[in-house]
PDB file of C-alpha atoms in Angstrom:
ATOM      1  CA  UNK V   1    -105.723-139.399  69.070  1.00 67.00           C
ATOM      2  CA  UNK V   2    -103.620-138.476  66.132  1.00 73.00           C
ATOM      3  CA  UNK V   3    -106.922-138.342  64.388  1.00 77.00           C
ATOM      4  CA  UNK V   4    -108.428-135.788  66.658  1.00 79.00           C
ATOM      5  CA  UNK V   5    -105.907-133.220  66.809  1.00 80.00           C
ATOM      6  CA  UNK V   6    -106.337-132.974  62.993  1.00 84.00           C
ATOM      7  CA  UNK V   7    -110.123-132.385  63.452  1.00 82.00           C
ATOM      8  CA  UNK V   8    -109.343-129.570  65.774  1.00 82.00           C
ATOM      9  CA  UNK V   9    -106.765-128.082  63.751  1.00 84.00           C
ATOM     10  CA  UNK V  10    -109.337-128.039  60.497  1.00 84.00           C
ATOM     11  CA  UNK V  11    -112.123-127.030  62.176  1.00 85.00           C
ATOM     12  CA  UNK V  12    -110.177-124.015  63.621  1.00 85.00           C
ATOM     13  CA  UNK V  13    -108.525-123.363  59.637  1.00 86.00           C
ATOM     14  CA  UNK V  14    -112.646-123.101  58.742  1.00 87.00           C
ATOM     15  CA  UNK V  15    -113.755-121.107  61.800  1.00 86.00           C
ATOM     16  CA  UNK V  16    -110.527-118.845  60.468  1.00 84.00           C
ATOM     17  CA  UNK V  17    -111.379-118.735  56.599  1.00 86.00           C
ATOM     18  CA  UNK V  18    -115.139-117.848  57.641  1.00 86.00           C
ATOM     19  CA  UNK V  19    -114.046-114.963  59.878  1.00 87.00           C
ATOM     20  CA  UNK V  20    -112.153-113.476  57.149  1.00 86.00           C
ATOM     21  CA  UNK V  21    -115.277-114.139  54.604  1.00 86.00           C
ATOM     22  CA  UNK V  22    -116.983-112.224  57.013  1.00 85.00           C
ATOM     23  CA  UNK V  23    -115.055-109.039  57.289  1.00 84.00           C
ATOM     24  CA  UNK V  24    -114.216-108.990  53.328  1.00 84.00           C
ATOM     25  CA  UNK V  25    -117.694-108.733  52.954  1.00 85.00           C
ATOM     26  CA  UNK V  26    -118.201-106.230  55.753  1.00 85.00           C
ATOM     27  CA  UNK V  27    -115.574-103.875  54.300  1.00 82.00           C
ATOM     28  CA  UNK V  28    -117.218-104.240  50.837  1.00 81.00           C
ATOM     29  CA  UNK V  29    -120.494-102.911  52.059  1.00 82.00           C
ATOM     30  CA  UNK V  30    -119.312-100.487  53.822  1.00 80.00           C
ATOM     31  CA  UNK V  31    -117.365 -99.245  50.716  1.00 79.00           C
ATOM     32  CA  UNK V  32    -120.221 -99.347  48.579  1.00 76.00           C
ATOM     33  CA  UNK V  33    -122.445 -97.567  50.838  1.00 76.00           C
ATOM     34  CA  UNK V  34    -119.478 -94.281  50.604  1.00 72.00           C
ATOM     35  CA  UNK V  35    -119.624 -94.640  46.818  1.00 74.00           C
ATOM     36  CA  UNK V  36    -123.700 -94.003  47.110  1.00 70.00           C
ATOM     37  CA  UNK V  37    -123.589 -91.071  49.433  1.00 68.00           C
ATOM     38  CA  UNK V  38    -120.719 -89.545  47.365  1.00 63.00           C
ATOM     39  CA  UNK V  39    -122.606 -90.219  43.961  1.00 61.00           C
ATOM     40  CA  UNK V  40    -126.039 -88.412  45.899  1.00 55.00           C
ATOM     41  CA  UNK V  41    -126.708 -84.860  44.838  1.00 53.00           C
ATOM     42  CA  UNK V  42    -125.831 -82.703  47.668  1.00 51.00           C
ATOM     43  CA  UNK V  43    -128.897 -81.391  49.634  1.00 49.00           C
ATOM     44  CA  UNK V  44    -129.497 -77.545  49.143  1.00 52.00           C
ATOM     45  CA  UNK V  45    -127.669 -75.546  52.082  1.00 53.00           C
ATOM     46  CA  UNK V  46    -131.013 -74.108  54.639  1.00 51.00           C
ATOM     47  CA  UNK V  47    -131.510 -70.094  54.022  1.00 51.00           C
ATOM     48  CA  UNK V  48    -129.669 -68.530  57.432  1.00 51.00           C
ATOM     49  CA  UNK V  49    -131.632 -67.117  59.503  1.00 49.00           C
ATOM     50  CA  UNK V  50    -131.460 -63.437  60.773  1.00 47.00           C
ATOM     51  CA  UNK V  51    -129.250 -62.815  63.461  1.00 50.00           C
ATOM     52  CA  UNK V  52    -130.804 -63.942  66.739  1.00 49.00           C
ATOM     53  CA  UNK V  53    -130.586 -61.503  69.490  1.00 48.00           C
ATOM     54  CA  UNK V  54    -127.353 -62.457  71.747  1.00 48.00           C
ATOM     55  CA  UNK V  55    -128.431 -64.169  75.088  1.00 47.00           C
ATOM     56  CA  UNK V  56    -127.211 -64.872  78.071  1.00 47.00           C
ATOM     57  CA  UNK V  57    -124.969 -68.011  78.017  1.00 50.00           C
ATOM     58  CA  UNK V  58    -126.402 -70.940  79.336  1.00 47.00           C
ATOM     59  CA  UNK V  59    -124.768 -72.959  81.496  1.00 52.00           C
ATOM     60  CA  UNK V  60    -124.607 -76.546  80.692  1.00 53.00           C
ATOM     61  CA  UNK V  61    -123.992 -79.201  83.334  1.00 49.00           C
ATOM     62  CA  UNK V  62    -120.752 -80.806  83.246  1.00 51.00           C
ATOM     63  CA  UNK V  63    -120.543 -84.499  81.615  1.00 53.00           C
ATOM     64  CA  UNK V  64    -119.558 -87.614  83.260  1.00 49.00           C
ATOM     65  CA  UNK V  65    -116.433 -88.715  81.892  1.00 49.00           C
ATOM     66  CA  UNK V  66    -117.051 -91.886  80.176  1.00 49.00           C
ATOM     67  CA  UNK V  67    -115.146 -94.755  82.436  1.00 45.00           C
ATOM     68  CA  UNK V  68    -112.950 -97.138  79.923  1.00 52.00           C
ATOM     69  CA  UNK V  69    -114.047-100.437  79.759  1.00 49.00           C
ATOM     70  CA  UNK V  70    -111.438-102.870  79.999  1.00 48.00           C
ATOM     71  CA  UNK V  71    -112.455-105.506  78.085  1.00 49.00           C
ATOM     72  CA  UNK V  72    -112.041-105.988  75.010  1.00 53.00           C
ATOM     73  CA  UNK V  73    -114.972-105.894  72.467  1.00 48.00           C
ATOM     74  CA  UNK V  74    -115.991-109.321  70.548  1.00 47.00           C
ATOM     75  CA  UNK V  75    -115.441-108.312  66.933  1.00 49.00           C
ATOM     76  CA  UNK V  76    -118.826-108.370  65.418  1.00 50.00           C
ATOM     77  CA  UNK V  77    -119.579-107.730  61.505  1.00 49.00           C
ATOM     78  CA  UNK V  78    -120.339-104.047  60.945  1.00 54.00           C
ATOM     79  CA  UNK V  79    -123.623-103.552  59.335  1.00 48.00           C
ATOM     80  CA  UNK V  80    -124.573-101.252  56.332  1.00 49.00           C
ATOM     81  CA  UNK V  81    -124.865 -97.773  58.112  1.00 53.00           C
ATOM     82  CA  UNK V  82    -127.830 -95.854  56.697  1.00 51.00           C
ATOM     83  CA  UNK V  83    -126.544 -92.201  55.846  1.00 52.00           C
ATOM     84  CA  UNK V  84    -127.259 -89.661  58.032  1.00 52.00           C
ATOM     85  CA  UNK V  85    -129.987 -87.177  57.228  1.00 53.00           C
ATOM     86  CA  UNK V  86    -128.927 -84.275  56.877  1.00 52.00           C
ATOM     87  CA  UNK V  87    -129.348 -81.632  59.183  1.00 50.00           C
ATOM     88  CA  UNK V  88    -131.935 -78.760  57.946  1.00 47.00           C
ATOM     89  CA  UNK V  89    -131.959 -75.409  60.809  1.00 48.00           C
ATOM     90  CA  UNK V  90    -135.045 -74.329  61.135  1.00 53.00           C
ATOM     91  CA  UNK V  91    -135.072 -70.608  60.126  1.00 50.00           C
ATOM     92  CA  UNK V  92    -136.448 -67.907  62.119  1.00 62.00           C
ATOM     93  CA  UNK V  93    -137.753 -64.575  61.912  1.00 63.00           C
ATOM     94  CA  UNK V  94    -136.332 -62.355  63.667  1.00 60.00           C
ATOM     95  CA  UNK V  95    -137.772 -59.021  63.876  1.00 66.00           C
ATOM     96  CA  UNK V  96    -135.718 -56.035  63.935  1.00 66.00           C
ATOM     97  CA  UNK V  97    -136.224 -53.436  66.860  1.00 69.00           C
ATOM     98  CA  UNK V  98    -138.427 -50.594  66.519  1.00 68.00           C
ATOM     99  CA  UNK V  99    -137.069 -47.613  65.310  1.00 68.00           C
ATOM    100  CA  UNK V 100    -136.164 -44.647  67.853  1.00 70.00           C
ATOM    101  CA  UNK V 101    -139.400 -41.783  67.198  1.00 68.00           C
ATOM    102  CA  UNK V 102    -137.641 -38.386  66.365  1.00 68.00           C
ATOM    103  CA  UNK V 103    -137.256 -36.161  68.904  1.00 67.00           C
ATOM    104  CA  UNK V 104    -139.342 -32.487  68.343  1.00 68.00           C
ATOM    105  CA  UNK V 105    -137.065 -29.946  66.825  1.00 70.00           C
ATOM    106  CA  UNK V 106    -136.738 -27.075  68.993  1.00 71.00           C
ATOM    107  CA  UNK V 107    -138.376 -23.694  68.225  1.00 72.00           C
ATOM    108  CA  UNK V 108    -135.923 -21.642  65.914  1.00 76.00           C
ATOM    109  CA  UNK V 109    -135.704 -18.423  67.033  1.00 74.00           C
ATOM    110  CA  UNK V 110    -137.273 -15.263  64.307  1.00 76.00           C
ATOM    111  CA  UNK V 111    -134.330 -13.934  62.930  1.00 75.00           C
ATOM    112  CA  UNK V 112    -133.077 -10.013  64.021  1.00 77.00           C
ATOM    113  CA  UNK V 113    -134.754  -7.836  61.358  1.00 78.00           C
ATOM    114  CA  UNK V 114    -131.386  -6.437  59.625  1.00 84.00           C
ATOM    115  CA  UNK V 115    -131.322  -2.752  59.627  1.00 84.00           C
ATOM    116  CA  UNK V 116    -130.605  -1.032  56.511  1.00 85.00           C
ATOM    117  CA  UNK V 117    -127.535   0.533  55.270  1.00 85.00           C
ATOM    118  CA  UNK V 118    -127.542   4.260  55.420  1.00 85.00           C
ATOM    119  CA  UNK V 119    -127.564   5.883  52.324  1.00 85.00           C
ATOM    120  CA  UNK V 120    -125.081   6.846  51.099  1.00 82.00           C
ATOM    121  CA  UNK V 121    -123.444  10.403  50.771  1.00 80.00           C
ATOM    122  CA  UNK V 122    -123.865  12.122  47.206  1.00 80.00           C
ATOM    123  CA  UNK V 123    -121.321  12.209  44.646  1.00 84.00           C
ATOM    124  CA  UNK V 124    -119.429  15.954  45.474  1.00 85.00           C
ATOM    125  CA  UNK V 125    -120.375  18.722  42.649  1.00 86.00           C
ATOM    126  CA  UNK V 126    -118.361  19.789  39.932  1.00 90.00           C
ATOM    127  CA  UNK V 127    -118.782  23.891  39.289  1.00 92.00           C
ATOM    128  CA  UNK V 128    -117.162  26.483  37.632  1.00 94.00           C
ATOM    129  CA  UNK V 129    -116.793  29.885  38.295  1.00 95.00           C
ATOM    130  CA  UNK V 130    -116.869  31.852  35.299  1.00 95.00           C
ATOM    131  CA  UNK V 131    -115.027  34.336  33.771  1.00 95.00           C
ATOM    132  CA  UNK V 132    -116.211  37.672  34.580  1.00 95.00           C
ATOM    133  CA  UNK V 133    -117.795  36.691  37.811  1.00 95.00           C
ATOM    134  CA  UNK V 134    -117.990  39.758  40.574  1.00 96.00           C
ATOM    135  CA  UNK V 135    -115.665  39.782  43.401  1.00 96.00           C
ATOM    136  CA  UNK V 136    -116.431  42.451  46.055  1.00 96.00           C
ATOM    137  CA  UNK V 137    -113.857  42.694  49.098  1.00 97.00           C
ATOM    138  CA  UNK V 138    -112.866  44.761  52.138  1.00 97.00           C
ATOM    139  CA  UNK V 139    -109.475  45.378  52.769  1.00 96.00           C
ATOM    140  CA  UNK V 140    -108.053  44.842  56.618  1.00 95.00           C
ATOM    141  CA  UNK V 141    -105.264  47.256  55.896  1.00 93.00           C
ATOM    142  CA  UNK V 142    -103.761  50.406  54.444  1.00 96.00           C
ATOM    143  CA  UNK V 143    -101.933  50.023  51.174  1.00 96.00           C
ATOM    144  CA  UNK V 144    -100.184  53.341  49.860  1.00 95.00           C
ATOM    145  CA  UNK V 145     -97.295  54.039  47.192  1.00 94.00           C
ATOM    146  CA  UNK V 146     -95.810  55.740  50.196  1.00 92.00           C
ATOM    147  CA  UNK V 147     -94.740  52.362  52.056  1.00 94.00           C
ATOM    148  CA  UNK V 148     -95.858  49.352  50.085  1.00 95.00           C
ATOM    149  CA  UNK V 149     -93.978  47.928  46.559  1.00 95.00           C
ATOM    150  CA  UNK V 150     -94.861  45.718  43.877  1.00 95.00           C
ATOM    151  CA  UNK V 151     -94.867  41.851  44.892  1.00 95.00           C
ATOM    152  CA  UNK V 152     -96.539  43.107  48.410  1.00 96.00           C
ATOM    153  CA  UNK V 153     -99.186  41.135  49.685  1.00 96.00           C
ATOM    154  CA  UNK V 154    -102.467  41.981  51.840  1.00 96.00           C
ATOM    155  CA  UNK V 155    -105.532  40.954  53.316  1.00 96.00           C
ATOM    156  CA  UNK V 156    -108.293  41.195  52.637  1.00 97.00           C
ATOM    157  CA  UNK V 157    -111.986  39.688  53.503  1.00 97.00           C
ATOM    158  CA  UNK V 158    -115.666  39.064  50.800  1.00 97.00           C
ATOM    159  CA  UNK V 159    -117.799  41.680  51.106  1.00 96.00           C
ATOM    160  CA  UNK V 160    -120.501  39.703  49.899  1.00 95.00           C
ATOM    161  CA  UNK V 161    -120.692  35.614  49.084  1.00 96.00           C
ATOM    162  CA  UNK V 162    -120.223  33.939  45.869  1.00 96.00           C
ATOM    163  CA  UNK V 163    -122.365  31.704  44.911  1.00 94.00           C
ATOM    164  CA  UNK V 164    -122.933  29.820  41.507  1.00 93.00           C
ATOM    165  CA  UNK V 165    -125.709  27.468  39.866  1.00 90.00           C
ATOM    166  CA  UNK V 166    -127.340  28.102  43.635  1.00 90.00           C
ATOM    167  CA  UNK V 167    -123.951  26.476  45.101  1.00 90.00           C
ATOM    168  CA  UNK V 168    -121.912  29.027  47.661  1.00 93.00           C
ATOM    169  CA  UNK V 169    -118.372  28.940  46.872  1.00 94.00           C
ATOM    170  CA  UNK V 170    -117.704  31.445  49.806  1.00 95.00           C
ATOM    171  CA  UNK V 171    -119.800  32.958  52.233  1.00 95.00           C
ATOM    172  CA  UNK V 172    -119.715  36.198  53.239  1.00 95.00           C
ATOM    173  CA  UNK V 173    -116.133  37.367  55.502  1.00 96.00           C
ATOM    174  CA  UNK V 174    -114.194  34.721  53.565  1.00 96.00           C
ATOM    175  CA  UNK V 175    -110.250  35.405  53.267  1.00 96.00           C
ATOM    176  CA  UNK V 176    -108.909  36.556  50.429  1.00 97.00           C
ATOM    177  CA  UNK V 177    -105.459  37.185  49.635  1.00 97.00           C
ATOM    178  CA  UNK V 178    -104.257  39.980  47.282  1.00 97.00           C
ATOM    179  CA  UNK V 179    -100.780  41.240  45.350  1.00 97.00           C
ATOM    180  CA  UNK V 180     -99.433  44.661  44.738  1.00 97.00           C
ATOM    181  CA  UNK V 181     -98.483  44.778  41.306  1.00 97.00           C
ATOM    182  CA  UNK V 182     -97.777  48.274  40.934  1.00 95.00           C
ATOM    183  CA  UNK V 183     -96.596  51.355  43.084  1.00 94.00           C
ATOM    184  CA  UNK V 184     -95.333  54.307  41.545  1.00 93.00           C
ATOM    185  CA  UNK V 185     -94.172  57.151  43.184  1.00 89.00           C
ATOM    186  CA  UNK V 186     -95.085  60.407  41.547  1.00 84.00           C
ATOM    187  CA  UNK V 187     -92.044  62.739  40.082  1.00 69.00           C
ATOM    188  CA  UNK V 188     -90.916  66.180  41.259  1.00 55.00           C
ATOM    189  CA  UNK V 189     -92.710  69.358  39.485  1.00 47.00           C
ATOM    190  CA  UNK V 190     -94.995  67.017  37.982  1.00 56.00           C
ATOM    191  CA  UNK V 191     -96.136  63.696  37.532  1.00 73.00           C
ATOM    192  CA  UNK V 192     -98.730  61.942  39.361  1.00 89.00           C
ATOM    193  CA  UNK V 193     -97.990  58.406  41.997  1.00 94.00           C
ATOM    194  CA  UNK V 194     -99.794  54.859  40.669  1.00 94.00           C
ATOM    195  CA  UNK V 195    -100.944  51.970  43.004  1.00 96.00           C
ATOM    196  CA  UNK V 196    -102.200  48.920  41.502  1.00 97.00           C
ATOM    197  CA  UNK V 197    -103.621  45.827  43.364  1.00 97.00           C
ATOM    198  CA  UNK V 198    -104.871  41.967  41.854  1.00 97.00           C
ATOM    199  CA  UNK V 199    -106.633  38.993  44.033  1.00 97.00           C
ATOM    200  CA  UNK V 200    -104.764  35.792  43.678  1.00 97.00           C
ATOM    201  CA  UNK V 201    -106.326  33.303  46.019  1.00 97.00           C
ATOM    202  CA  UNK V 202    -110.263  32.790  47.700  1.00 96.00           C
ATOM    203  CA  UNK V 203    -110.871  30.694  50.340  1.00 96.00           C
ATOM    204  CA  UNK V 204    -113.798  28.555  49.894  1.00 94.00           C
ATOM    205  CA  UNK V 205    -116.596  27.377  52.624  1.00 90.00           C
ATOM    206  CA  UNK V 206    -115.286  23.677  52.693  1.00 91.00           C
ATOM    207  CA  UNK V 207    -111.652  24.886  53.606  1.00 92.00           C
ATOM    208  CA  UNK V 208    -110.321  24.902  50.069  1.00 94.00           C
ATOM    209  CA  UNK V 209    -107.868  27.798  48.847  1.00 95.00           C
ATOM    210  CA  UNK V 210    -108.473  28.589  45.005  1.00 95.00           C
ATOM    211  CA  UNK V 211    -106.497  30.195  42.670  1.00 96.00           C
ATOM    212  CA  UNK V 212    -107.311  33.323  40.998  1.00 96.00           C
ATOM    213  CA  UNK V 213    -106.898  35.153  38.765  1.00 96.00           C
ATOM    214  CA  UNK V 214    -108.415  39.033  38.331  1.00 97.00           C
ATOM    215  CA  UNK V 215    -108.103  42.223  36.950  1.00 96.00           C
ATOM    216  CA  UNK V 216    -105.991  44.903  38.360  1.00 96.00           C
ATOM    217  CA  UNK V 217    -107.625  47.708  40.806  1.00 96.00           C
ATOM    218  CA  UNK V 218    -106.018  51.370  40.381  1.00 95.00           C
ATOM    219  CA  UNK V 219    -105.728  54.675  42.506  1.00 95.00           C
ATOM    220  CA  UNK V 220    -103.517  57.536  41.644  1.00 92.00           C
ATOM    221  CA  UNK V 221    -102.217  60.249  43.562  1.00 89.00           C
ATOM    222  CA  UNK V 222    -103.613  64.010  43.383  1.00 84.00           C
ATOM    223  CA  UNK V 223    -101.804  66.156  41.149  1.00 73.00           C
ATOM    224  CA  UNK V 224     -99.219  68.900  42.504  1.00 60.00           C
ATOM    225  CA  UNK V 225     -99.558  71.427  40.193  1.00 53.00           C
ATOM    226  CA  UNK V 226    -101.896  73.874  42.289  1.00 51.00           C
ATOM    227  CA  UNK V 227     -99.602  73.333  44.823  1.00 50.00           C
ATOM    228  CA  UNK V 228     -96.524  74.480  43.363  1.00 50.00           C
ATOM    229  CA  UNK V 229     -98.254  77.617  42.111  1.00 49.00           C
ATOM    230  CA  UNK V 230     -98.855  78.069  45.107  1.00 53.00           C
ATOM    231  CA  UNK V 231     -95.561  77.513  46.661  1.00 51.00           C
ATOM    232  CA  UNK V 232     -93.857  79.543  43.358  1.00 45.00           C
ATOM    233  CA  UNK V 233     -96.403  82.761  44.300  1.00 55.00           C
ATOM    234  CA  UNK V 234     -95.914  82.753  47.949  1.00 50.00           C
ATOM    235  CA  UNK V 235     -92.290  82.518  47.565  1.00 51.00           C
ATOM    236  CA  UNK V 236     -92.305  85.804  45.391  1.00 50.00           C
ATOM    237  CA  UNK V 237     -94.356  87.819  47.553  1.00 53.00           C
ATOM    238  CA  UNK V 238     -92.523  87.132  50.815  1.00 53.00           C
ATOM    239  CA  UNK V 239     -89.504  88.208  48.274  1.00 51.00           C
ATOM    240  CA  UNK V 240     -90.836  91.183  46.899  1.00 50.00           C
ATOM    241  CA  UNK V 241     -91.837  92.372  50.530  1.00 56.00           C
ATOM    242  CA  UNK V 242     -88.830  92.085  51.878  1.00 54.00           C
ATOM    243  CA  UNK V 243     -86.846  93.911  48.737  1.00 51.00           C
ATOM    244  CA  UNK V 244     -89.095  96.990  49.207  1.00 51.00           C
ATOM    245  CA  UNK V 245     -88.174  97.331  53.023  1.00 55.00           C
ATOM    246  CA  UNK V 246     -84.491  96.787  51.991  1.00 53.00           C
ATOM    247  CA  UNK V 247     -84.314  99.251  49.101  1.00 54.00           C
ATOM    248  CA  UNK V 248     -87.686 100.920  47.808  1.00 52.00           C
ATOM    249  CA  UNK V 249     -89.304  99.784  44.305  1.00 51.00           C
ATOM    250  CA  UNK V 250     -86.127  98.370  42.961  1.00 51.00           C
ATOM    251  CA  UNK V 251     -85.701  96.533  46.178  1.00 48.00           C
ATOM    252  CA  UNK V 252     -89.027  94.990  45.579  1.00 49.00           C
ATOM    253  CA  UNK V 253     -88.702  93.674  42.247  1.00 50.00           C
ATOM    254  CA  UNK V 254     -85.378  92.196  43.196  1.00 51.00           C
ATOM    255  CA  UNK V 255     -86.625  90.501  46.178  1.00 50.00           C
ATOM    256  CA  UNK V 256     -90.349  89.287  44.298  1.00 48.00           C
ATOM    257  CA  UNK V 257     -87.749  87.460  41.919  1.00 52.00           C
ATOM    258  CA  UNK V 258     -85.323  85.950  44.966  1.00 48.00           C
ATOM    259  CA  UNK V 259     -88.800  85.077  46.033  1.00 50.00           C
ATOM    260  CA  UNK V 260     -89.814  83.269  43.326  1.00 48.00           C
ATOM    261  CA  UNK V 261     -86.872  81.278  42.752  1.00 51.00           C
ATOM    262  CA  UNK V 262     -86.792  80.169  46.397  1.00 48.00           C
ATOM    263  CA  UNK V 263     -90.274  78.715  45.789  1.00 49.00           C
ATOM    264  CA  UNK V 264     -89.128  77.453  42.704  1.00 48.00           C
ATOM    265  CA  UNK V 265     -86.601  75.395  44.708  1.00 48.00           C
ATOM    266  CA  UNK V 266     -89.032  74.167  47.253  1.00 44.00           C
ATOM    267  CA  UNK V 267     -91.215  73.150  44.684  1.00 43.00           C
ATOM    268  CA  UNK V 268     -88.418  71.146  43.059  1.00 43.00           C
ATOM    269  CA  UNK V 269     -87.623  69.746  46.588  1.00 45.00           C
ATOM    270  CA  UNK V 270     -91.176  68.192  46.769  1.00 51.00           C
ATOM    271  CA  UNK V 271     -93.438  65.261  45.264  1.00 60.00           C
ATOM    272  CA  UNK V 272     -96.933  64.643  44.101  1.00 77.00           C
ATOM    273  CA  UNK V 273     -99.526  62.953  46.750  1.00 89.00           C
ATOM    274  CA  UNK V 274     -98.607  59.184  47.785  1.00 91.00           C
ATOM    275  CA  UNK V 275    -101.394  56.838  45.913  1.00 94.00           C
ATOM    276  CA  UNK V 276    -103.500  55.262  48.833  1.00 95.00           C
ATOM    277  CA  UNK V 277    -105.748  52.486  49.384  1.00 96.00           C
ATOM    278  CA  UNK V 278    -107.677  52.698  52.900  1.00 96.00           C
ATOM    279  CA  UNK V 279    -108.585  50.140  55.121  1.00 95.00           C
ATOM    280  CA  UNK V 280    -111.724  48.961  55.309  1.00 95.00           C
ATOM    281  CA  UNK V 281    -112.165  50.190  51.264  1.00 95.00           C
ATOM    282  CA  UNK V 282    -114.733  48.200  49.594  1.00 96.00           C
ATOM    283  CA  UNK V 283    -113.347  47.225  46.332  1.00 96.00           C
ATOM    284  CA  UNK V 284    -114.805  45.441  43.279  1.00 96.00           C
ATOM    285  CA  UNK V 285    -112.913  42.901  41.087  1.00 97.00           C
ATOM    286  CA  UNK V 286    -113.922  41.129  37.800  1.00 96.00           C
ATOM    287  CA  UNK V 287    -112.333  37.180  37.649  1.00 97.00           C
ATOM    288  CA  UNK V 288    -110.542  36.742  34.247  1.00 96.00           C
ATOM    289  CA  UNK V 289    -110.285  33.143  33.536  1.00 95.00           C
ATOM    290  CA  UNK V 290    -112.746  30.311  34.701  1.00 96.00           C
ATOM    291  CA  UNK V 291    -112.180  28.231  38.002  1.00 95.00           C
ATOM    292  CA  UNK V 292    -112.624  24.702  38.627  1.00 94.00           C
ATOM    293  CA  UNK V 293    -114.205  23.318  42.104  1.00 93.00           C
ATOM    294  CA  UNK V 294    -114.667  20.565  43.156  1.00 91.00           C
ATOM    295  CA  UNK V 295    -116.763  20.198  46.471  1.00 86.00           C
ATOM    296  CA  UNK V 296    -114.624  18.512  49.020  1.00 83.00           C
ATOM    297  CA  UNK V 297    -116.513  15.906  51.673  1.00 71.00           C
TER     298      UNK V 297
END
C-alpha cells in the first residue's frame, strides 16, 4: 500500500515536470517566431487610392453577443503562429467629375460713340491803337466860355468807328467822354474869349472804357473891335445932335464929344463874344500816345 501511494505521487511529479517541458518550449517558439517578424523588412505601404465618392452608410446587422462559456479551457500547447500577411488595399481609380461647360457670355453692348469736345474759343487779340489815329465825334451838348470852366466834363458820341488791323475798337455812336481844359473869357475894349476841349476816355464794343489821351480842340470868340467903333460913333452923334438943339454949332461940338465919351463908357462896360462849341458839332481829334487793348471774352 505504502508502495503505491509512492507510485502515484511520482507519476504525478513526471506528469508535472512534462507539463512544464511543454510550455517552456511553447513560450520559446513563440518568442522566436516575434524575433523573425521583427528582423523581416517591412512590406512597402499600398499607394492610397483617390478619394472615393462618399456613400450612403450602410447599415450593418447587429452581432450576437458572444455567450461566455463557463468552462474552463484544457490548457493545450500553443503552436508556432504563422505571421499574418499583410494587408495590401486594392487601389482604385477614381475618376474625377466632369467639368461644368462655360456658360455663353452675353452680348456686350457697342459702346455710345463719344461726342467731341467743342472747340475751343480763340486766344483774345492783342492791338494797339496808334499814335496819331483819327478820332471824329459829335458832341450831345453846348459848351461855351460863357457857362462852362476848365476841369468841365461833356459828352460826347463817334461819329464814325475805329477800327485797326481790320479789328473795330468802337463802332459807330460809341460814348466818349471829354474835358474842358481851357475857357477864357475875353477882356473889355479888347481881347478875344478861348475855349479849349481834350477826349480822355472811349468806350469800346466789348464794354471796355479806355484811356486817352488827345490833342486839344480850340474856338475863340469874335473880336469886339467893330463893335466898339460902333458904339464910340453912335454915342457921338446922338451927342452932337443934341448939343446943336441945345446951343447952335458950339452946342454941337460939345455934345458930339459928351457923345463920344458916353460910348466910350459903354464900350468899357462890355466884353468880346463868349467862345462856343454847339451841340451836335462834329469835331476831329488826333490820339497822342499809343493804346493797348486787349479783346475781352
Amino acid at each position: 500500500m505504502k508502495g503505491l501511494k509512492i507510485a502515484v505521487l511520482g507519476l504525478v511529479v513526471l506528469v508535472g515536470v512534462l507539463l512544464f517541458t511543454v510550455r517552456r518550449l511553447t513560450q520559446q517558439a513563440a518568442a522566436g517566431q516575434a524575433q523573425e517578424s521583427a528582423s523581416a523588412p517591412a512590406a512597402p505601404e499600398p499607394p492610397l487610392a483617390a478619394p472615393a465618392p462618399a456613400a450612403a452608410p450602410v447599415e450593418q446587422p447587429a452581432k450576437p453577443s458572444p455567450v461566455r462559456n463557463t468552462k474552463r479551457p484544457v490548457t493545450q500547447p500553443r503552436a508556432a503562429q504563422a505571421p499574418a500577411a499583410p494587408v495590401v488595399a486594392e487601389a482604385r481609380r477614381v475618376e474625377p467629375p466632369a467639368a461644368p461647360a462655360p456658360a455663353a457670355e452675353p452680348a456686350r453692348p457697342e459702346p455710345a460713340a463719344i461726342p467731341e469736345p467743342p472747340p475751343a474759343p480763340p486766344a483774345p487779340r492783342h492791338v494797339t491803337v496808334p499814335a496819331g489815329s483819327r478820332l471824329s465825334i459829335r458832341t450831345q451838348n453846348t459848351l461855351s466860355t460863357e457857362r462852362n470852366f476848365a476841369g468841365d466834363t461833356f459828352s460826347a458820341s463817334l461819329a464814325e468807328p475805329l477800327v485797326v488791323d481790320g479789328f473795330v475798337i468802337a463802332e459807330k455812336g460809341a460814348e466818349v467822354e471829354g474835358r474842358v481844359v481851357r475857357s477864357d473869357k475875353a477882356g473889355r475894349v479888347e481881347g478875344v474869349s478861348n475855349l479849349a476841349v481834350e477826349l480822355v476816355r472811349l468806350h469800346t464794343a466789348d464794354g471796355q472804357k479806355l484811356s486817352i489821351a488827345t490833342n486839344l480842340h480850340e474856338v475863340h470868340g469874335e473880336r469886339s473891335r467893330g463893335s466898339d467903333a460902333k458904339k464910340v460913333g453912335v454915342g457921338a452923334g446922338l451927342g452932337a445932335i443934341i448939343g446943336a438943339i441945345a446951343g447952335g454949332g458950339k452946342g454941337a461940338a460939345i455934345g458930339a464929344g459928351v457923345g463920344a465919351g458916353a460910348g466910350g463908357g459903354a464900350v468899357l462896360a462890355t466884353r468880346g463874344e463868349h467862345a462856343v462849341i454847339n451841340s451836335e458839332a462834329r469835331l476831329s481829334f488826333q490820339i497822342r500816345t499809343p493804346v493797348e487793348v486787349t479783346e475781352r471774352r
